[in-house]
Amino acid sequence: MVTDVAVNRAAPTVTVLGGPTALIRLAGWTLLTDPTFDAAGTEYQDGPVPVRKTADPALTPSQLPALDAALVSHTGHLDNLDTAGRTVASTAPEVFTTVAGATDLGGAAVGLEPWQTRTLSTPGRTPLNITAVPARHGPVGTEDLTGPVTGFLLHTDDGSTPSVYVSGDTVDLDAMSDLAGRYRVDVALLHLGAAGFEAFGDVRLSLSAVQAVEARRLLGDPLVVAVHAEGWAHYTEDRGHVQQVFDAAGVPLHWPTPGEPLTLPAPHTR
């Protein structure tokens, strides 16, 4: 029999499943980010641009563990919440997203304003705070085109577990600097790949490798896990380029094998 105490003492992990989707086990809680579970080869018309999935998820929905919550950075783009992913999100006891996203999803979805915190709490477990971090899905002036997005910080009041930042699709480095001024960040799941589309010219809708190196510095040098950098066709920077930029800067980048848990480090002491 697995007790709540045993669950709480289990090592915190992140398991990247493909694209923006990751399982996070933290303080005895299990959370899923930006669910995308459609098959490789699926194509969509996402607003004015076509998007195509190029890799299957590492786990199918039926293989997922029981979820305590889903974190949806935004609901307007199919590479962050695809058809099967919507079904998965609807089964989570709680779903945290933007205010607009909560209206879209309905049901158990809770819309968070920037810097608003909600807490997962149940007897026998360490309460886990979920704080909404401001995000901008492209350069200043693209907000009306890309729609609202949020990042998330997962953290405990007692600091007993590493704090985990999930960036969502954003290039807002000022918000990351603000985050570091408010909270300790031990782990950062950064959405990389410099997403772009021919219809938008040189506009990049997620972090470039150069921006990600700077983001790490602004966040206080957390462990960086690459997320949303493979599995879809609209990334303009591939894995080799991203790794080369991090190597040239002399900073580590963790690129987990999809489906294999990455054990997270102990909380920083600062």
PDB file of C-alpha atoms in Angstrom:
ATOM      1  CA  MET A   1       0.000   0.000   0.000  1.00  0.00           C
ATOM      2  CA  VAL A   2       1.349   3.461  -0.967  1.00  0.00           C
ATOM      3  CA  THR A   3       0.587   6.010   1.724  1.00  0.00           C
ATOM      4  CA  ASP A   4       0.347   9.778   1.277  1.00  0.00           C
ATOM      5  CA  VAL A   5       3.564  10.089   3.287  1.00  0.00           C
ATOM      6  CA  ALA A   6       5.349   7.766   0.864  1.00  0.00           C
ATOM      7  CA  VAL A   7       4.011   9.735  -2.093  1.00  0.00           C
ATOM      8  CA  ASN A   8       5.159  13.015  -0.575  1.00  0.00           C
ATOM      9  CA  ARG A   9       8.673  11.650  -0.103  1.00  0.00           C
ATOM     10  CA  ALA A  10       8.931  10.398  -3.681  1.00  0.00           C
ATOM     11  CA  ALA A  11      11.554  12.197  -5.745  1.00  0.00           C
ATOM     12  CA  PRO A  12      10.158  15.094  -7.809  1.00  0.00           C
ATOM     13  CA  THR A  13      10.320  14.417 -11.534  1.00  0.00           C
ATOM     14  CA  VAL A  14       9.464  15.859 -14.924  1.00  0.00           C
ATOM     15  CA  THR A  15       8.593  13.525 -17.796  1.00  0.00           C
ATOM     16  CA  VAL A  16       8.448  15.225 -21.195  1.00  0.00           C
ATOM     17  CA  LEU A  17       5.864  13.501 -23.405  1.00  0.00           C
ATOM     18  CA  GLY A  18       6.385  15.510 -26.605  1.00  0.00           C
ATOM     19  CA  GLY A  19       5.784  19.053 -27.794  1.00  0.00           C
ATOM     20  CA  PRO A  20       4.714  21.206 -24.824  1.00  0.00           C
ATOM     21  CA  THR A  21       3.323  18.275 -22.847  1.00  0.00           C
ATOM     22  CA  ALA A  22       5.010  17.145 -19.637  1.00  0.00           C
ATOM     23  CA  LEU A  23       4.070  15.235 -16.506  1.00  0.00           C
ATOM     24  CA  ILE A  24       5.279  16.911 -13.334  1.00  0.00           C
ATOM     25  CA  ARG A  25       5.349  15.038 -10.025  1.00  0.00           C
ATOM     26  CA  LEU A  26       5.925  17.450  -7.177  1.00  0.00           C
ATOM     27  CA  ALA A  27       5.214  17.261  -3.434  1.00  0.00           C
ATOM     28  CA  GLY A  28       3.010  14.224  -4.012  1.00  0.00           C
ATOM     29  CA  TRP A  29       0.955  15.895  -6.757  1.00  0.00           C
ATOM     30  CA  THR A  30       0.769  14.907 -10.427  1.00  0.00           C
ATOM     31  CA  LEU A  31       0.198  17.631 -12.997  1.00  0.00           C
ATOM     32  CA  LEU A  32       0.083  17.637 -16.800  1.00  0.00           C
ATOM     33  CA  THR A  33       1.084  20.615 -18.917  1.00  0.00           C
ATOM     34  CA  ASP A  34      -0.455  21.648 -22.261  1.00  0.00           C
ATOM     35  CA  PRO A  35      -1.997  18.290 -23.239  1.00  0.00           C
ATOM     36  CA  THR A  36      -1.289  17.244 -26.857  1.00  0.00           C
ATOM     37  CA  PHE A  37      -2.063  13.619 -27.704  1.00  0.00           C
ATOM     38  CA  ASP A  38      -3.099  13.522 -31.369  1.00  0.00           C
ATOM     39  CA  ALA A  39      -1.109  11.223 -33.668  1.00  0.00           C
ATOM     40  CA  ALA A  40       1.927  12.190 -35.708  1.00  0.00           C
ATOM     41  CA  GLY A  41       0.957  13.439 -39.154  1.00  0.00           C
ATOM     42  CA  THR A  42      -2.173  15.195 -37.948  1.00  0.00           C
ATOM     43  CA  GLU A  43      -2.604  18.543 -39.702  1.00  0.00           C
ATOM     44  CA  TYR A  44      -4.745  21.479 -38.652  1.00  0.00           C
ATOM     45  CA  GLN A  45      -5.628  24.919 -39.876  1.00  0.00           C
ATOM     46  CA  ASP A  46      -4.953  26.976 -36.760  1.00  0.00           C
ATOM     47  CA  GLY A  47      -6.365  30.406 -37.539  1.00  0.00           C
ATOM     48  CA  PRO A  48      -4.388  31.851 -40.471  1.00  0.00           C
ATOM     49  CA  VAL A  49      -1.641  29.210 -40.445  1.00  0.00           C
ATOM     50  CA  PRO A  50      -1.350  25.451 -40.998  1.00  0.00           C
ATOM     51  CA  VAL A  51       0.246  23.355 -38.253  1.00  0.00           C
ATOM     52  CA  ARG A  52       1.419  19.756 -38.502  1.00  0.00           C
ATOM     53  CA  LYS A  53       2.331  17.307 -35.773  1.00  0.00           C
ATOM     54  CA  THR A  54       5.476  15.304 -36.552  1.00  0.00           C
ATOM     55  CA  ALA A  55       5.845  12.930 -33.583  1.00  0.00           C
ATOM     56  CA  ASP A  56       3.567  10.724 -31.517  1.00  0.00           C
ATOM     57  CA  PRO A  57       3.299  11.389 -27.770  1.00  0.00           C
ATOM     58  CA  ALA A  58       5.490   9.208 -25.562  1.00  0.00           C
ATOM     59  CA  LEU A  59       2.388   8.048 -23.678  1.00  0.00           C
ATOM     60  CA  THR A  60      -1.190   7.632 -24.818  1.00  0.00           C
ATOM     61  CA  PRO A  61      -4.011   9.075 -22.716  1.00  0.00           C
ATOM     62  CA  SER A  62      -4.810   5.601 -21.384  1.00  0.00           C
ATOM     63  CA  GLN A  63      -1.234   5.286 -20.092  1.00  0.00           C
ATOM     64  CA  LEU A  64      -1.318   8.468 -18.040  1.00  0.00           C
ATOM     65  CA  PRO A  65      -1.321   8.257 -14.251  1.00  0.00           C
ATOM     66  CA  ALA A  66      -4.186   9.757 -12.284  1.00  0.00           C
ATOM     67  CA  LEU A  67      -3.924  13.529 -12.555  1.00  0.00           C
ATOM     68  CA  ASP A  68      -4.462  16.084  -9.822  1.00  0.00           C
ATOM     69  CA  ALA A  69      -4.537  19.015 -12.242  1.00  0.00           C
ATOM     70  CA  ALA A  70      -3.832  20.127 -15.790  1.00  0.00           C
ATOM     71  CA  LEU A  71      -1.990  23.344 -16.639  1.00  0.00           C
ATOM     72  CA  VAL A  72      -3.012  24.858 -19.960  1.00  0.00           C
ATOM     73  CA  SER A  73      -0.965  27.896 -20.964  1.00  0.00           C
ATOM     74  CA  HIS A  74      -3.552  28.841 -23.597  1.00  0.00           C
ATOM     75  CA  THR A  75      -6.401  27.166 -25.427  1.00  0.00           C
ATOM     76  CA  GLY A  76      -6.329  29.011 -28.744  1.00  0.00           C
ATOM     77  CA  HIS A  77      -3.571  27.053 -30.505  1.00  0.00           C
ATOM     78  CA  LEU A  78      -3.735  23.381 -31.401  1.00  0.00           C
ATOM     79  CA  ASP A  79      -0.036  22.763 -30.798  1.00  0.00           C
ATOM     80  CA  ASN A  80      -0.668  23.454 -27.105  1.00  0.00           C
ATOM     81  CA  LEU A  81      -4.086  21.850 -26.761  1.00  0.00           C
ATOM     82  CA  ASP A  82      -5.050  19.501 -29.563  1.00  0.00           C
ATOM     83  CA  THR A  83      -8.222  17.479 -30.025  1.00  0.00           C
ATOM     84  CA  ALA A  84      -7.221  14.500 -27.868  1.00  0.00           C
ATOM     85  CA  GLY A  85      -5.600  16.879 -25.390  1.00  0.00           C
ATOM     86  CA  ARG A  86      -8.902  18.636 -24.784  1.00  0.00           C
ATOM     87  CA  THR A  87     -10.439  15.322 -23.847  1.00  0.00           C
ATOM     88  CA  VAL A  88      -7.582  14.607 -21.435  1.00  0.00           C
ATOM     89  CA  ALA A  89      -7.870  18.058 -19.857  1.00  0.00           C
ATOM     90  CA  SER A  90     -11.602  17.544 -19.350  1.00  0.00           C
ATOM     91  CA  THR A  91     -10.879  14.508 -17.164  1.00  0.00           C
ATOM     92  CA  ALA A  92      -8.545  16.349 -14.773  1.00  0.00           C
ATOM     93  CA  PRO A  93     -10.087  17.252 -11.403  1.00  0.00           C
ATOM     94  CA  GLU A  94      -8.810  20.812 -11.802  1.00  0.00           C
ATOM     95  CA  VAL A  95      -7.593  22.763 -14.814  1.00  0.00           C
ATOM     96  CA  PHE A  96      -5.684  26.036 -14.542  1.00  0.00           C
ATOM     97  CA  THR A  97      -5.394  28.364 -17.522  1.00  0.00           C
ATOM     98  CA  THR A  98      -5.993  31.953 -18.614  1.00  0.00           C
ATOM     99  CA  VAL A  99      -9.278  33.687 -17.883  1.00  0.00           C
ATOM    100  CA  ALA A 100     -10.220  33.419 -21.564  1.00  0.00           C
ATOM    101  CA  GLY A 101      -9.128  29.784 -21.584  1.00  0.00           C
ATOM    102  CA  ALA A 102     -11.387  28.967 -18.643  1.00  0.00           C
ATOM    103  CA  THR A 103     -14.357  30.378 -20.537  1.00  0.00           C
ATOM    104  CA  ASP A 104     -13.367  28.272 -23.538  1.00  0.00           C
ATOM    105  CA  LEU A 105     -12.915  25.036 -21.579  1.00  0.00           C
ATOM    106  CA  GLY A 106     -15.693  25.412 -19.028  1.00  0.00           C
ATOM    107  CA  GLY A 107     -16.185  22.620 -16.500  1.00  0.00           C
ATOM    108  CA  ALA A 108     -13.410  22.456 -13.899  1.00  0.00           C
ATOM    109  CA  ALA A 109     -11.281  25.117 -15.571  1.00  0.00           C
ATOM    110  CA  VAL A 110     -10.096  28.027 -13.418  1.00  0.00           C
ATOM    111  CA  GLY A 111      -8.849  31.196 -15.076  1.00  0.00           C
ATOM    112  CA  LEU A 112      -5.909  32.852 -13.349  1.00  0.00           C
ATOM    113  CA  GLU A 113      -4.994  36.522 -13.584  1.00  0.00           C
ATOM    114  CA  PRO A 114      -1.272  37.395 -13.680  1.00  0.00           C
ATOM    115  CA  TRP A 115       0.385  36.633 -10.312  1.00  0.00           C
ATOM    116  CA  GLN A 116      -2.783  35.077  -8.914  1.00  0.00           C
ATOM    117  CA  THR A 117      -2.150  31.931  -6.845  1.00  0.00           C
ATOM    118  CA  ARG A 118      -4.367  28.921  -6.249  1.00  0.00           C
ATOM    119  CA  THR A 119      -3.388  26.069  -3.955  1.00  0.00           C
ATOM    120  CA  LEU A 120      -3.846  22.333  -4.294  1.00  0.00           C
ATOM    121  CA  SER A 121      -4.502  21.022  -0.804  1.00  0.00           C
ATOM    122  CA  THR A 122      -5.671  17.756   0.717  1.00  0.00           C
ATOM    123  CA  PRO A 123      -4.969  16.082   4.091  1.00  0.00           C
ATOM    124  CA  GLY A 124      -1.667  14.221   4.197  1.00  0.00           C
ATOM    125  CA  ARG A 125      -0.004  16.149   1.375  1.00  0.00           C
ATOM    126  CA  THR A 126       2.128  19.252   1.286  1.00  0.00           C
ATOM    127  CA  PRO A 127      -0.008  22.053  -0.249  1.00  0.00           C
ATOM    128  CA  LEU A 128       1.193  23.031  -3.724  1.00  0.00           C
ATOM    129  CA  ASN A 129       0.819  26.608  -4.925  1.00  0.00           C
ATOM    130  CA  ILE A 130       0.146  27.351  -8.589  1.00  0.00           C
ATOM    131  CA  THR A 131       0.967  30.951  -9.465  1.00  0.00           C
ATOM    132  CA  ALA A 132       0.170  32.449 -12.864  1.00  0.00           C
ATOM    133  CA  VAL A 133       3.189  34.127 -14.466  1.00  0.00           C
ATOM    134  CA  PRO A 134       2.640  36.776 -17.157  1.00  0.00           C
ATOM    135  CA  ALA A 135       3.479  35.666 -20.687  1.00  0.00           C
ATOM    136  CA  ARG A 136       3.449  37.173 -24.174  1.00  0.00           C
ATOM    137  CA  HIS A 137       3.274  34.864 -27.190  1.00  0.00           C
ATOM    138  CA  GLY A 138       5.460  36.988 -29.466  1.00  0.00           C
ATOM    139  CA  PRO A 139       6.979  40.471 -29.690  1.00  0.00           C
ATOM    140  CA  VAL A 140       5.189  43.499 -28.280  1.00  0.00           C
ATOM    141  CA  GLY A 141       2.257  44.296 -30.550  1.00  0.00           C
ATOM    142  CA  THR A 142       1.362  40.695 -31.410  1.00  0.00           C
ATOM    143  CA  GLU A 143      -0.977  40.171 -28.450  1.00  0.00           C
ATOM    144  CA  ASP A 144      -4.159  40.646 -30.489  1.00  0.00           C
ATOM    145  CA  LEU A 145      -2.886  38.131 -33.033  1.00  0.00           C
ATOM    146  CA  THR A 146      -1.719  35.406 -30.635  1.00  0.00           C
ATOM    147  CA  GLY A 147      -4.184  35.831 -27.774  1.00  0.00           C
ATOM    148  CA  PRO A 148      -3.680  35.547 -24.002  1.00  0.00           C
ATOM    149  CA  VAL A 149      -1.119  33.122 -22.584  1.00  0.00           C
ATOM    150  CA  THR A 150       0.091  32.340 -19.088  1.00  0.00           C
ATOM    151  CA  GLY A 151       3.054  30.631 -17.515  1.00  0.00           C
ATOM    152  CA  PHE A 152       2.948  28.869 -14.148  1.00  0.00           C
ATOM    153  CA  LEU A 153       5.169  28.610 -11.081  1.00  0.00           C
ATOM    154  CA  LEU A 154       4.678  25.533  -8.904  1.00  0.00           C
ATOM    155  CA  HIS A 155       5.971  26.047  -5.379  1.00  0.00           C
ATOM    156  CA  THR A 156       5.391  25.209  -1.726  1.00  0.00           C
ATOM    157  CA  ASP A 157       5.276  27.593   1.205  1.00  0.00           C
ATOM    158  CA  ASP A 158       7.821  25.566   3.177  1.00  0.00           C
ATOM    159  CA  GLY A 159      10.304  25.295   0.298  1.00  0.00           C
ATOM    160  CA  SER A 160      10.527  21.538   0.793  1.00  0.00           C
ATOM    161  CA  THR A 161      10.368  20.794  -2.906  1.00  0.00           C
ATOM    162  CA  PRO A 162      11.997  22.481  -5.911  1.00  0.00           C
ATOM    163  CA  SER A 163      10.024  25.320  -7.447  1.00  0.00           C
ATOM    164  CA  VAL A 164       9.172  24.648 -11.094  1.00  0.00           C
ATOM    165  CA  TYR A 165       8.474  27.343 -13.685  1.00  0.00           C
ATOM    166  CA  VAL A 166       6.541  26.353 -16.807  1.00  0.00           C
ATOM    167  CA  SER A 167       7.012  29.199 -19.271  1.00  0.00           C
ATOM    168  CA  GLY A 168       4.225  28.511 -21.739  1.00  0.00           C
ATOM    169  CA  ASP A 169       4.699  30.039 -25.183  1.00  0.00           C
ATOM    170  CA  THR A 170       6.320  33.365 -24.345  1.00  0.00           C
ATOM    171  CA  VAL A 171       9.190  35.667 -25.216  1.00  0.00           C
ATOM    172  CA  ASP A 172       8.520  38.038 -22.300  1.00  0.00           C
ATOM    173  CA  LEU A 173      11.909  38.202 -20.589  1.00  0.00           C
ATOM    174  CA  ASP A 174      10.809  41.137 -18.427  1.00  0.00           C
ATOM    175  CA  ALA A 175       8.157  38.916 -16.822  1.00  0.00           C
ATOM    176  CA  MET A 176      10.807  36.289 -16.110  1.00  0.00           C
ATOM    177  CA  SER A 177      12.987  38.902 -14.424  1.00  0.00           C
ATOM    178  CA  ASP A 178       9.964  39.969 -12.382  1.00  0.00           C
ATOM    179  CA  LEU A 179       9.305  36.332 -11.460  1.00  0.00           C
ATOM    180  CA  ALA A 180      12.851  35.926 -10.127  1.00  0.00           C
ATOM    181  CA  GLY A 181      12.374  39.033  -8.011  1.00  0.00           C
ATOM    182  CA  ARG A 182       9.287  37.518  -6.401  1.00  0.00           C
ATOM    183  CA  TYR A 183      10.115  33.820  -6.074  1.00  0.00           C
ATOM    184  CA  ARG A 184      12.988  31.362  -6.154  1.00  0.00           C
ATOM    185  CA  VAL A 185      13.086  29.349  -9.391  1.00  0.00           C
ATOM    186  CA  ASP A 186      14.857  25.988  -9.200  1.00  0.00           C
ATOM    187  CA  VAL A 187      13.692  24.408 -12.469  1.00  0.00           C
ATOM    188  CA  ALA A 188      12.499  26.066 -15.670  1.00  0.00           C
ATOM    189  CA  LEU A 189      10.582  24.238 -18.401  1.00  0.00           C
ATOM    190  CA  LEU A 190      11.220  26.634 -21.273  1.00  0.00           C
ATOM    191  CA  HIS A 191       9.241  26.485 -24.514  1.00  0.00           C
ATOM    192  CA  LEU A 192      11.982  26.736 -27.132  1.00  0.00           C
ATOM    193  CA  GLY A 193      12.259  26.304 -30.888  1.00  0.00           C
ATOM    194  CA  ALA A 194      11.611  29.941 -31.926  1.00  0.00           C
ATOM    195  CA  ALA A 195       8.241  29.020 -33.404  1.00  0.00           C
ATOM    196  CA  GLY A 196       7.440  30.861 -36.620  1.00  0.00           C
ATOM    197  CA  PHE A 197       5.298  30.784 -39.733  1.00  0.00           C
ATOM    198  CA  GLU A 198       5.901  32.055 -43.252  1.00  0.00           C
ATOM    199  CA  ALA A 199       2.729  34.132 -43.049  1.00  0.00           C
ATOM    200  CA  PHE A 200       4.213  36.112 -40.124  1.00  0.00           C
ATOM    201  CA  GLY A 201       7.611  36.787 -41.693  1.00  0.00           C
ATOM    202  CA  ASP A 202      10.481  37.004 -39.191  1.00  0.00           C
ATOM    203  CA  VAL A 203       8.214  37.135 -36.125  1.00  0.00           C
ATOM    204  CA  ARG A 204       9.097  34.459 -33.560  1.00  0.00           C
ATOM    205  CA  LEU A 205       6.381  33.298 -31.189  1.00  0.00           C
ATOM    206  CA  SER A 206       8.451  31.355 -28.642  1.00  0.00           C
ATOM    207  CA  LEU A 207      11.950  31.574 -27.202  1.00  0.00           C
ATOM    208  CA  SER A 208      14.975  31.408 -29.446  1.00  0.00           C
ATOM    209  CA  ALA A 209      18.029  29.665 -28.031  1.00  0.00           C
ATOM    210  CA  VAL A 210      19.725  33.024 -27.456  1.00  0.00           C
ATOM    211  CA  GLN A 211      16.682  34.305 -25.584  1.00  0.00           C
ATOM    212  CA  ALA A 212      16.529  31.094 -23.548  1.00  0.00           C
ATOM    213  CA  VAL A 213      20.132  31.512 -22.394  1.00  0.00           C
ATOM    214  CA  GLU A 214      19.254  35.031 -21.258  1.00  0.00           C
ATOM    215  CA  ALA A 215      16.056  33.769 -19.634  1.00  0.00           C
ATOM    216  CA  ARG A 216      18.086  31.297 -17.587  1.00  0.00           C
ATOM    217  CA  ARG A 217      20.330  34.104 -16.345  1.00  0.00           C
ATOM    218  CA  LEU A 218      17.364  36.314 -15.435  1.00  0.00           C
ATOM    219  CA  LEU A 219      15.679  33.460 -13.575  1.00  0.00           C
ATOM    220  CA  GLY A 220      18.710  32.898 -11.363  1.00  0.00           C
ATOM    221  CA  ASP A 221      20.353  30.012 -13.246  1.00  0.00           C
ATOM    222  CA  PRO A 222      17.798  27.256 -12.666  1.00  0.00           C
ATOM    223  CA  LEU A 223      18.024  23.809 -14.215  1.00  0.00           C
ATOM    224  CA  VAL A 224      16.576  24.306 -17.714  1.00  0.00           C
ATOM    225  CA  VAL A 225      14.504  21.581 -19.355  1.00  0.00           C
ATOM    226  CA  ALA A 226      13.803  21.891 -23.085  1.00  0.00           C
ATOM    227  CA  VAL A 227      10.080  21.713 -23.855  1.00  0.00           C
ATOM    228  CA  HIS A 228       8.033  22.406 -27.003  1.00  0.00           C
ATOM    229  CA  ALA A 229      11.077  22.289 -29.269  1.00  0.00           C
ATOM    230  CA  GLU A 230      10.334  19.051 -31.132  1.00  0.00           C
ATOM    231  CA  GLY A 231       7.247  17.240 -32.386  1.00  0.00           C
ATOM    232  CA  TRP A 232       5.690  19.964 -34.538  1.00  0.00           C
ATOM    233  CA  ALA A 233       6.731  21.371 -37.918  1.00  0.00           C
ATOM    234  CA  HIS A 234       6.791  25.090 -37.144  1.00  0.00           C
ATOM    235  CA  TYR A 235       9.981  25.387 -35.098  1.00  0.00           C
ATOM    236  CA  THR A 236      12.616  27.503 -36.830  1.00  0.00           C
ATOM    237  CA  GLU A 237      15.487  26.280 -34.617  1.00  0.00           C
ATOM    238  CA  ASP A 238      16.258  22.580 -34.326  1.00  0.00           C
ATOM    239  CA  ARG A 239      17.745  20.673 -31.417  1.00  0.00           C
ATOM    240  CA  GLY A 240      21.284  20.850 -32.751  1.00  0.00           C
ATOM    241  CA  HIS A 241      21.193  24.631 -33.056  1.00  0.00           C
ATOM    242  CA  VAL A 242      19.662  25.126 -29.609  1.00  0.00           C
ATOM    243  CA  GLN A 243      22.230  22.862 -27.988  1.00  0.00           C
ATOM    244  CA  GLN A 244      25.065  24.612 -29.822  1.00  0.00           C
ATOM    245  CA  VAL A 245      23.964  28.003 -28.485  1.00  0.00           C
ATOM    246  CA  PHE A 246      23.758  26.698 -24.905  1.00  0.00           C
ATOM    247  CA  ASP A 247      27.145  25.005 -25.242  1.00  0.00           C
ATOM    248  CA  ALA A 248      28.720  28.197 -26.594  1.00  0.00           C
ATOM    249  CA  ALA A 249      27.329  30.091 -23.585  1.00  0.00           C
ATOM    250  CA  GLY A 250      28.737  27.473 -21.244  1.00  0.00           C
ATOM    251  CA  VAL A 251      25.400  26.699 -19.609  1.00  0.00           C
ATOM    252  CA  PRO A 252      23.668  23.314 -19.282  1.00  0.00           C
ATOM    253  CA  LEU A 253      20.460  22.333 -21.042  1.00  0.00           C
ATOM    254  CA  HIS A 254      18.528  19.185 -20.184  1.00  0.00           C
ATOM    255  CA  TRP A 255      16.807  17.518 -23.119  1.00  0.00           C
ATOM    256  CA  PRO A 256      15.105  14.435 -21.630  1.00  0.00           C
ATOM    257  CA  THR A 257      14.216  11.412 -23.714  1.00  0.00           C
ATOM    258  CA  PRO A 258      10.417  11.539 -24.153  1.00  0.00           C
ATOM    259  CA  GLY A 259       8.700   9.288 -21.673  1.00  0.00           C
ATOM    260  CA  GLU A 260      11.700   8.971 -19.343  1.00  0.00           C
ATOM    261  CA  PRO A 261      11.413  10.788 -15.968  1.00  0.00           C
ATOM    262  CA  LEU A 262      14.043  13.383 -15.120  1.00  0.00           C
ATOM    263  CA  THR A 263      14.688  13.616 -11.371  1.00  0.00           C
ATOM    264  CA  LEU A 264      14.709  17.235 -10.253  1.00  0.00           C
ATOM    265  CA  PRO A 265      17.390  18.742  -8.010  1.00  0.00           C
ATOM    266  CA  ALA A 266      16.888  19.716  -4.388  1.00  0.00           C
ATOM    267  CA  PRO A 267      15.696  23.292  -3.811  1.00  0.00           C
ATOM    268  CA  HIS A 268      18.323  26.015  -4.034  1.00  0.00           C
ATOM    269  CA  THR A 269      19.433  27.704  -0.850  1.00  0.00           C
ATOM    270  CA  ARG A 270      19.896  31.398  -1.358  1.00  0.00           C
TER     271      ARG A 270
END
